[in-house]
Short mmCIF file of C-alpha atoms and ligand atoms in Angstrom, two decimals:
data_model
loop_
_atom_site.label_atom_id
_atom_site.label_comp_id
_atom_site.label_asym_id
_atom_site.label_seq_id
_atom_site.Cartn_x
_atom_site.Cartn_y
_atom_site.Cartn_z
CA MET A 20 28.95 11.62 10.14
CA LYS A 21 26.79 13.11 7.41
CA SER A 22 23.13 13.74 8.29
CA LYS A 23 20.80 10.78 7.75
CA ILE A 24 18.66 10.69 4.61
CA TRP A 25 15.57 8.52 5.19
CA LEU A 26 13.71 6.43 2.67
CA SER A 27 10.37 8.06 3.54
CA SER A 28 9.80 9.95 6.76
CA PRO A 29 6.72 11.66 8.25
CA HIS A 30 6.05 15.17 6.91
CA MET A 31 3.64 17.27 8.93
CA SER A 32 1.72 20.23 7.51
CA GLY A 33 1.49 22.24 10.73
CA ASN A 34 -2.31 21.97 10.78
CA GLU A 35 -2.34 18.67 12.68
CA GLN A 36 -1.74 20.28 16.08
CA ASN A 37 -4.88 22.43 15.78
CA TYR A 38 -7.12 19.39 15.40
CA ILE A 39 -5.41 17.62 18.27
CA ASN A 40 -5.71 20.67 20.52
CA GLU A 41 -9.39 20.89 19.67
CA ALA A 42 -9.82 17.26 20.70
CA PHE A 43 -8.12 17.96 24.03
CA GLU A 44 -10.10 21.14 24.68
CA THR A 45 -13.41 19.37 24.05
CA ASN A 46 -12.21 16.21 25.88
CA TRP A 47 -12.84 14.01 22.79
CA ILE A 48 -9.96 11.63 23.53
CA ALA A 49 -12.09 8.52 22.89
CA PRO A 50 -12.03 6.24 19.84
CA LEU A 51 -14.83 8.26 18.24
CA GLY A 52 -15.56 11.94 17.90
CA PRO A 53 -15.60 14.83 15.42
CA ASN A 54 -12.08 14.26 14.05
CA VAL A 55 -12.91 10.66 13.12
CA THR A 56 -16.02 11.76 11.24
CA GLY A 57 -14.14 14.72 9.74
CA PHE A 58 -11.24 12.58 8.54
CA GLU A 59 -13.64 10.03 7.03
CA ASN A 60 -15.50 12.82 5.23
CA ASP A 61 -12.21 14.29 3.94
CA LEU A 62 -11.22 10.88 2.56
CA GLN A 63 -14.65 10.29 1.01
CA SER A 64 -14.61 13.61 -0.80
CA PHE A 65 -11.00 13.10 -1.91
CA LEU A 66 -11.82 9.67 -3.36
CA ASN A 67 -14.65 11.38 -5.26
CA GLU A 68 -16.83 8.29 -5.89
CA GLU A 69 -19.88 6.86 -4.14
CA ARG A 70 -17.90 5.24 -1.34
CA HIS A 71 -18.00 5.00 2.46
CA VAL A 72 -14.87 5.19 4.62
CA ALA A 73 -14.37 3.79 8.13
CA ALA A 74 -11.17 4.92 9.90
CA LEU A 75 -9.33 2.10 11.68
CA VAL A 76 -6.13 1.52 13.65
CA SER A 77 -4.17 0.21 10.64
CA GLY A 78 -4.24 -0.94 7.05
CA THR A 79 -3.71 -4.47 8.35
CA SER A 80 -6.90 -4.32 10.43
CA ALA A 81 -8.75 -2.96 7.38
CA LEU A 82 -7.60 -6.00 5.37
CA HIS A 83 -8.67 -8.31 8.18
CA LEU A 84 -12.17 -6.79 8.36
CA SER A 85 -12.43 -6.91 4.54
CA LEU A 86 -11.87 -10.66 4.61
CA ILE A 87 -14.47 -11.04 7.38
CA LEU A 88 -17.02 -8.93 5.45
CA LEU A 89 -16.50 -11.18 2.42
CA GLY A 90 -17.15 -14.26 4.56
CA VAL A 91 -13.63 -15.73 4.33
CA LYS A 92 -13.39 -18.59 6.81
CA GLN A 93 -11.18 -21.41 8.00
CA GLY A 94 -10.10 -23.63 5.13
CA ASP A 95 -10.90 -21.11 2.37
CA GLU A 96 -8.30 -20.07 -0.18
CA VAL A 97 -7.56 -16.42 -0.97
CA ILE A 98 -5.45 -15.32 -3.92
CA CYS A 99 -2.83 -12.73 -2.97
CA GLN A 100 -0.25 -10.77 -4.95
CA SER A 101 3.12 -12.32 -4.10
CA LYS A 102 5.14 -9.15 -4.55
CA THR A 103 3.98 -7.08 -1.57
CA PHE A 104 4.55 -6.32 2.08
CA SER A 105 3.65 -9.20 4.44
CA ALA A 106 0.76 -7.17 5.91
CA THR A 107 -1.22 -7.90 2.73
CA ALA A 108 -1.04 -11.67 3.29
CA ASN A 109 -1.06 -12.06 7.09
CA PRO A 110 -4.79 -11.33 7.65
CA ILE A 111 -5.64 -14.30 5.39
CA VAL A 112 -3.93 -16.48 7.98
CA TYR A 113 -5.67 -14.65 10.88
CA GLN A 114 -8.92 -16.00 9.37
CA GLY A 115 -7.58 -19.55 9.27
CA ALA A 116 -7.67 -19.33 5.47
CA THR A 117 -4.83 -20.19 3.07
CA PRO A 118 -3.03 -17.69 0.84
CA VAL A 119 -2.34 -18.67 -2.78
CA PHE A 120 0.30 -16.40 -4.28
CA VAL A 121 0.30 -15.00 -7.80
CA ASP A 122 3.33 -13.36 -9.45
CA SER A 123 3.60 -9.98 -11.19
CA GLU A 124 3.91 -8.55 -14.69
CA MET A 125 6.80 -6.25 -15.68
CA GLU A 126 4.80 -3.16 -16.73
CA THR A 127 3.42 -2.16 -13.32
CA TRP A 128 5.16 -4.80 -11.12
CA ASN A 129 1.72 -5.83 -9.81
CA MET A 130 -0.40 -8.98 -10.11
CA CYS A 131 -0.26 -10.49 -13.61
CA PRO A 132 -3.84 -10.82 -14.94
CA MET A 133 -2.95 -13.77 -17.18
CA LEU A 134 -1.33 -15.68 -14.34
CA LEU A 135 -4.30 -14.81 -12.13
CA GLU A 136 -6.59 -16.50 -14.63
CA THR A 137 -4.33 -19.56 -14.79
CA ALA A 138 -4.28 -19.75 -10.98
CA ILE A 139 -8.06 -19.47 -10.62
CA LYS A 140 -8.69 -22.16 -13.25
CA ASP A 141 -6.19 -24.46 -11.60
CA ARG A 142 -7.66 -23.94 -8.12
CA ILE A 143 -11.17 -24.58 -9.45
CA SER A 144 -9.98 -27.76 -11.18
CA GLN A 145 -8.76 -28.91 -7.74
CA GLY A 146 -12.17 -28.20 -6.25
CA LYS A 147 -11.00 -25.06 -4.41
CA LYS A 148 -12.55 -21.93 -5.84
CA PRO A 149 -10.79 -18.91 -4.28
CA LYS A 150 -12.98 -16.82 -1.95
CA ALA A 151 -11.31 -13.47 -2.74
CA ILE A 152 -8.43 -11.82 -4.62
CA ILE A 153 -6.11 -9.27 -2.97
CA ALA A 154 -4.35 -7.05 -5.51
CA VAL A 155 -1.86 -4.32 -4.58
CA HIS A 156 -0.84 -1.02 -6.22
CA LEU A 157 2.84 -1.37 -5.36
CA TYR A 158 4.87 1.78 -4.63
CA GLY A 159 1.83 3.79 -5.79
CA MET A 160 1.66 2.35 -9.33
CA PRO A 161 -1.89 1.25 -10.15
CA TYR A 162 -2.20 -2.42 -11.11
CA LYS A 163 -3.83 -3.35 -14.41
CA VAL A 164 -7.25 -2.49 -13.05
CA GLU A 165 -9.42 -3.38 -16.04
CA GLU A 166 -7.68 -6.70 -16.72
CA ILE A 167 -7.70 -7.81 -13.08
CA ASN A 168 -11.35 -6.81 -12.64
CA ALA A 169 -12.31 -8.61 -15.86
CA VAL A 170 -10.76 -11.88 -14.68
CA ALA A 171 -12.33 -11.51 -11.22
CA LYS A 172 -15.73 -10.81 -12.77
CA ALA A 173 -15.51 -13.74 -15.18
CA PHE A 174 -15.16 -16.09 -12.20
CA ASP A 175 -17.39 -14.05 -9.87
CA ILE A 176 -14.68 -13.60 -7.19
CA PRO A 177 -14.57 -10.33 -5.17
CA VAL A 178 -11.43 -8.14 -5.23
CA ILE A 179 -9.90 -6.54 -2.14
CA GLU A 180 -7.86 -3.58 -3.36
CA ASP A 181 -4.78 -2.98 -1.19
CA SER A 182 -4.30 0.74 -1.73
CA ALA A 183 -2.01 1.19 1.30
CA GLU A 184 0.76 2.68 -0.85
CA SER A 185 -1.36 4.46 -3.43
CA LEU A 186 -3.54 7.19 -1.94
CA GLY A 187 -3.37 9.97 -4.55
CA SER A 188 -2.74 7.61 -7.48
CA HIS A 189 -5.34 7.13 -10.17
CA TYR A 190 -6.20 5.01 -13.17
CA LYS A 191 -8.07 6.58 -16.10
CA ASN A 192 -8.88 9.50 -13.78
CA GLN A 193 -10.53 7.30 -11.13
CA ASN A 194 -8.81 7.26 -7.74
CA CYS A 195 -7.03 4.24 -6.34
CA GLY A 196 -8.96 3.12 -3.29
CA THR A 197 -12.22 2.91 -5.26
CA PHE A 198 -11.58 -0.09 -7.55
CA GLY A 199 -12.12 -3.02 -5.22
CA ASP A 200 -15.33 -4.57 -3.99
CA LEU A 201 -13.65 -3.44 -0.79
CA SER A 202 -10.51 -1.29 -0.59
CA ILE A 203 -8.06 -0.41 2.15
CA LEU A 204 -5.77 2.53 2.93
CA SER A 205 -2.84 2.88 5.36
CA PHE A 206 -1.55 5.91 7.24
CA ASN A 207 1.48 4.27 8.80
CA GLY A 208 4.59 6.32 9.55
CA ASN A 209 6.26 6.02 6.17
CA LYS A 210 3.19 6.23 3.91
CA ILE A 211 2.30 9.21 1.71
CA ILE A 212 0.28 10.67 4.57
CA THR A 213 0.62 9.44 8.12
CA THR A 214 -1.37 9.53 11.34
CA SER A 215 1.60 7.88 13.15
CA GLY A 216 -0.37 4.64 12.67
CA GLY A 217 -3.75 4.17 11.08
CA GLY A 218 -5.77 2.83 8.20
CA ALA A 219 -9.20 2.76 6.64
CA ILE A 220 -11.61 0.45 4.89
CA VAL A 221 -13.45 1.83 1.84
CA THR A 222 -16.83 0.22 1.15
CA ARG A 223 -19.46 0.48 -1.59
CA THR A 224 -22.49 0.49 0.71
CA LEU A 225 -23.31 2.20 3.99
CA GLU A 226 -24.34 -1.19 5.44
CA GLN A 227 -20.83 -2.54 4.83
CA LYS A 228 -19.29 0.46 6.57
CA GLN A 229 -21.66 0.06 9.52
CA LYS A 230 -20.80 -3.63 9.77
CA ALA A 231 -17.06 -2.79 9.69
CA VAL A 232 -17.49 -0.19 12.46
CA PHE A 233 -19.59 -2.65 14.51
CA LEU A 234 -16.87 -5.32 14.29
CA ALA A 235 -14.12 -2.73 14.92
CA THR A 236 -15.75 -1.61 18.19
CA GLN A 237 -16.09 -5.02 19.92
CA ALA A 238 -19.35 -6.05 18.18
CA ARG A 239 -21.71 -4.71 20.81
CA ASP A 240 -25.33 -5.53 20.08
CA ASP A 241 -28.01 -2.90 20.68
CA ALA A 242 -28.79 -3.31 24.39
CA PRO A 243 -28.27 -1.29 27.61
CA HIS A 244 -25.92 -3.99 28.92
CA TYR A 245 -22.98 -5.50 27.01
CA LEU A 246 -24.52 -8.04 24.66
CA HIS A 247 -22.56 -9.93 22.01
CA SER A 248 -23.66 -12.27 19.26
CA HIS A 249 -20.44 -11.88 17.19
CA ILE A 250 -16.69 -11.92 17.87
CA GLY A 251 -15.52 -8.30 17.90
CA TYR A 252 -12.23 -6.44 17.48
CA ASN A 253 -10.71 -3.27 18.88
CA TYR A 254 -9.82 -1.72 15.53
CA ARG A 255 -11.39 1.76 15.55
CA MET A 256 -9.19 4.85 15.01
CA SER A 257 -9.07 7.30 17.92
CA ASN A 258 -10.17 10.92 17.72
CA ILE A 259 -6.60 12.13 18.48
CA VAL A 260 -5.07 10.10 15.67
CA ALA A 261 -7.81 11.19 13.26
CA GLY A 262 -6.88 14.82 14.05
CA ILE A 263 -3.43 14.16 12.57
CA GLY A 264 -5.18 12.69 9.53
CA ARG A 265 -7.29 15.82 8.99
CA GLY A 266 -4.16 17.94 9.05
CA GLN A 267 -2.43 15.59 6.64
CA MET A 268 -5.31 15.71 4.16
CA THR A 269 -4.64 19.44 3.65
CA ILE A 270 -1.29 18.65 2.02
CA LEU A 271 -1.89 15.27 0.37
CA GLU A 272 -1.94 16.64 -3.16
CA SER A 273 1.20 18.75 -2.74
CA HIS A 274 2.98 15.70 -1.27
CA VAL A 275 2.02 13.66 -4.32
CA LEU A 276 3.45 16.37 -6.59
CA LYS A 277 6.70 16.50 -4.63
CA ARG A 278 7.11 12.70 -4.69
CA ARG A 279 6.50 12.69 -8.42
CA MET A 280 9.12 15.43 -8.78
CA ASN A 281 11.62 13.33 -6.82
CA HIS A 282 11.06 10.51 -9.29
CA GLU A 283 11.50 12.83 -12.29
CA THR A 284 14.74 14.15 -10.78
CA TYR A 285 16.13 10.60 -10.51
CA VAL A 286 14.99 9.71 -14.04
CA THR A 287 16.69 12.80 -15.46
CA ALA A 288 19.86 12.34 -13.43
CA PHE A 289 20.35 8.71 -14.53
CA ARG A 290 19.11 9.16 -18.10
CA ASN A 291 22.52 8.35 -19.56
CA ASN A 292 23.33 5.51 -17.18
CA ARG A 293 22.57 2.28 -19.06
CA ASN A 294 22.75 0.26 -15.81
CA ILE A 295 19.73 2.00 -14.28
CA ASN A 296 16.10 1.61 -15.36
CA PHE A 297 12.72 2.74 -14.05
CA VAL A 298 9.14 1.55 -14.21
CA HIS A 299 7.24 4.02 -16.39
CA GLU A 300 3.55 4.81 -16.24
CA PRO A 301 1.60 2.80 -18.80
CA GLU A 302 -1.18 4.78 -20.50
CA GLY A 303 -3.94 5.75 -18.07
CA HIS A 304 -1.80 5.01 -15.00
CA PHE A 305 -0.91 7.87 -12.64
CA SER A 306 1.38 6.90 -9.74
CA ASN A 307 1.81 8.94 -6.56
CA ARG A 308 5.43 7.68 -6.71
CA TRP A 309 5.25 6.85 -3.01
CA LEU A 310 8.70 5.33 -3.40
CA SER A 311 11.06 5.97 -6.30
CA CYS A 312 12.59 2.66 -7.36
CA ILE A 313 15.45 1.89 -9.69
CA LEU A 314 15.98 -1.37 -11.52
CA LEU A 315 19.66 -2.23 -11.98
CA ASP A 316 20.85 -4.32 -14.90
CA SER A 317 22.12 -7.86 -14.36
CA LYS A 318 25.78 -6.71 -14.46
CA THR A 319 25.32 -4.42 -11.48
CA ASN A 320 25.53 -5.63 -7.89
CA ARG A 321 22.43 -4.22 -6.21
CA GLU A 322 23.86 -4.85 -2.74
CA GLY A 323 26.99 -2.90 -3.75
CA VAL A 324 24.86 0.15 -4.56
CA ARG A 325 22.88 -0.20 -1.33
CA LEU A 326 26.04 -0.42 0.78
CA ALA A 327 27.61 2.58 -1.00
CA LEU A 328 24.52 4.60 -0.05
CA GLN A 329 24.56 3.26 3.52
CA LYS A 330 28.19 4.37 3.90
CA GLU A 331 27.00 7.90 3.15
CA ASN A 332 24.23 7.53 5.78
CA ILE A 333 21.56 7.24 3.08
CA GLU A 334 18.76 4.72 3.61
CA SER A 335 17.69 2.61 0.63
CA ARG A 336 15.93 -0.77 0.49
CA PRO A 337 15.61 -3.69 -1.90
CA LEU A 338 12.14 -4.05 -3.45
CA TRP A 339 9.71 -6.25 -1.45
CA LYS A 340 10.93 -9.82 -1.16
CA PRO A 341 8.04 -11.80 -2.65
CA MET A 342 5.79 -13.73 -0.27
CA HIS A 343 6.46 -17.05 -2.03
CA GLN A 344 10.12 -16.64 -0.98
CA GLN A 345 9.35 -15.89 2.67
CA PRO A 346 10.19 -18.68 5.15
CA VAL A 347 6.78 -18.27 6.84
CA PHE A 348 4.96 -18.98 3.56
CA LYS A 349 7.32 -21.59 2.16
CA ASN A 350 4.62 -24.28 1.99
CA SER A 351 2.07 -22.09 0.22
CA VAL A 352 0.80 -22.78 -3.28
CA SER A 353 2.25 -20.17 -5.67
CA TYR A 354 1.90 -19.37 -9.37
CA ILE A 355 5.27 -17.98 -10.38
CA ASN A 356 6.68 -16.52 -13.60
CA GLY A 357 10.04 -15.18 -12.34
CA VAL A 358 9.11 -11.48 -12.46
CA SER A 359 8.94 -10.74 -8.73
CA ASP A 360 12.11 -12.77 -8.08
CA GLU A 361 13.95 -10.73 -10.69
CA LEU A 362 12.60 -7.43 -9.35
CA PHE A 363 13.77 -8.42 -5.87
CA GLU A 364 17.28 -9.23 -7.16
CA ARG A 365 17.69 -6.05 -9.18
CA GLY A 366 15.49 -3.38 -7.62
CA LEU A 367 16.26 -0.72 -5.03
CA CYS A 368 13.98 1.90 -3.42
CA LEU A 369 15.66 5.30 -3.10
CA PRO A 370 14.90 8.11 -0.63
CA SER A 371 11.51 9.43 -1.73
CA GLY A 372 10.04 11.59 1.06
CA SER A 373 8.02 14.71 0.33
CA ASN A 374 10.37 16.52 2.73
CA LEU A 375 13.61 15.68 0.86
CA THR A 376 15.69 18.76 0.09
CA ASP A 377 17.44 19.39 -3.25
CA ASN A 378 20.71 19.03 -1.43
CA GLU A 379 19.72 15.59 -0.10
CA ILE A 380 18.60 14.33 -3.53
CA ASP A 381 21.91 15.58 -4.95
CA ARG A 382 23.77 13.56 -2.31
CA VAL A 383 21.84 10.41 -3.31
CA ILE A 384 22.51 10.96 -7.02
CA SER A 385 26.20 11.75 -6.64
CA THR A 386 26.75 8.73 -4.36
CA ILE A 387 25.26 6.46 -7.01
CA ASN A 388 27.20 8.17 -9.81
CA THR A 389 30.43 7.74 -7.84
CA TYR A 390 29.62 4.05 -7.34
CA PHE A 391 29.40 3.51 -11.09
CA VAL A 392 32.62 5.43 -11.75
CA THR A 393 34.64 3.49 -9.16
CA CYS A 394 33.11 -0.01 -9.12
C1 LIG B 401 1.83 -0.54 4.79
C2 LIG B 401 1.14 -1.59 4.04
C3 LIG B 401 0.10 -2.34 4.60
C4 LIG B 401 -0.26 -2.32 6.05
O1 LIG B 401 -0.66 -1.13 6.55
P1 LIG B 401 -0.46 -0.83 8.12
O2 LIG B 401 -1.21 0.45 8.29
O3 LIG B 401 1.01 -0.69 8.36
O4 LIG B 401 -1.06 -1.94 8.89
C5 LIG B 401 -0.57 -3.25 3.80
N1 LIG B 401 -0.23 -3.43 2.53
C6 LIG B 401 0.77 -2.75 1.95
C7 LIG B 401 1.09 -2.98 0.51
C8 LIG B 401 1.50 -1.81 2.69
O5 LIG B 401 2.53 -1.16 2.12
#
C-alpha cells in the first residue's frame, strides 16, 4: 500500500512544545493563563486592525457567542451562506432561531450579494427582518466584502464573518477576520493553523470581548460566592491549547505561502487539461488557498476522479454539500440560483497541506493525469 496523502493534516513548527512545557513548569494548566493572553495578542497583532480577540474552544462556540452578543433569540431568522460547513449554520439552531439560506456567486463561490438583497427584501415583505447575516470565506477565498457589507448596511443588519478557513487571507490589503461586525476563527485539526481544537471570536470593542469571555466562563457575576444572572457556557480555550497556538503563529505566514504554492503547482500541471478549471482570485482578493479545489467540466465524472485518487491512497473530497440540500435543513427557507448545487456536483478538494512534499503532489497530479488518459 502506498503511503497515505491527506487532504490537510496538522503541521507543527517545533515551537509549540516550548510553550506547553512552560505551562507545565509554571502549573498554568487552567483555562486561563499567559499562553491564552499571548495567543490572543499574537492574533490581534497579526490581524493588524483595532480588534479584540477572545480565544475559545472552537470556531463553532465563537459563532454561537456571536449570535448571543447580537441578541439573536428564539423565533428570529438569520441569513446564512448555504455553501459552507454545517458548523456555520448549527449555532443558529442552538439559539432557537431559524436559518435562511442564500446561494453563492461563481467568482468567489461565496454568498451572492444580489441574492442576499433579494432574500432580505422578501423576508421583510413577510414581516421577518433577519437579525444577522453569516457570510463565509470558503476555502480561504474572501467573499465579495464590499458588496455584502453594502447590502447589510443598507438594511442595517449586522454581519458575522465566518473566517474559519481564511486566516492569512486578505481583501484589498485588509485581513480576513476583521470585516464582520463580529468575526470568528477556527484552529481545528485540518485548518491552516491548528491547536488540535480551538477557535476565537474577533470583536470591535473591548466590552464585546469582555462579554464573550464572561459568557464563555460560565457567566459568573462579581461576588465571592457563585452568583449568576445569565446562562453561561464553558467555551474558554485552555492555557495548554493556547500554547500550541502561539507556536503555530510563528509559521502562519510560511504556511500560507506553501499552500498558495500547492495551488500554483496544480494550476500549472493542469493548464492544458480542458476538463479541469480553478477559481481565480478576483482583483483585490488574496486567498490563503487553505484547500486547493478543482472544478471538473460536465463531461467528467467527479466521483470517478475521487475514486481513482482513493485507489492510490490519496484523500480528496467533494466541495461542501450546500446546507439547503442537507436532510437536517430540508424544511428551511432558501434562496437558490443553482451555483452551489453545480459546485457540489463538479468540484473536488485536492491534498493541500503545508507539509505536502513535491513527491506527494506529483503522485496526485500523475494519478489525475492517468485518469484522463484511461477513462
Ligand atoms: C471549521 C469550520 C467551522 C467550525 O470550526 P470548529 O473550530 O471546527 O468548531 C465553522 N465554519 C467553517 C466554514 C469551517 O470550515
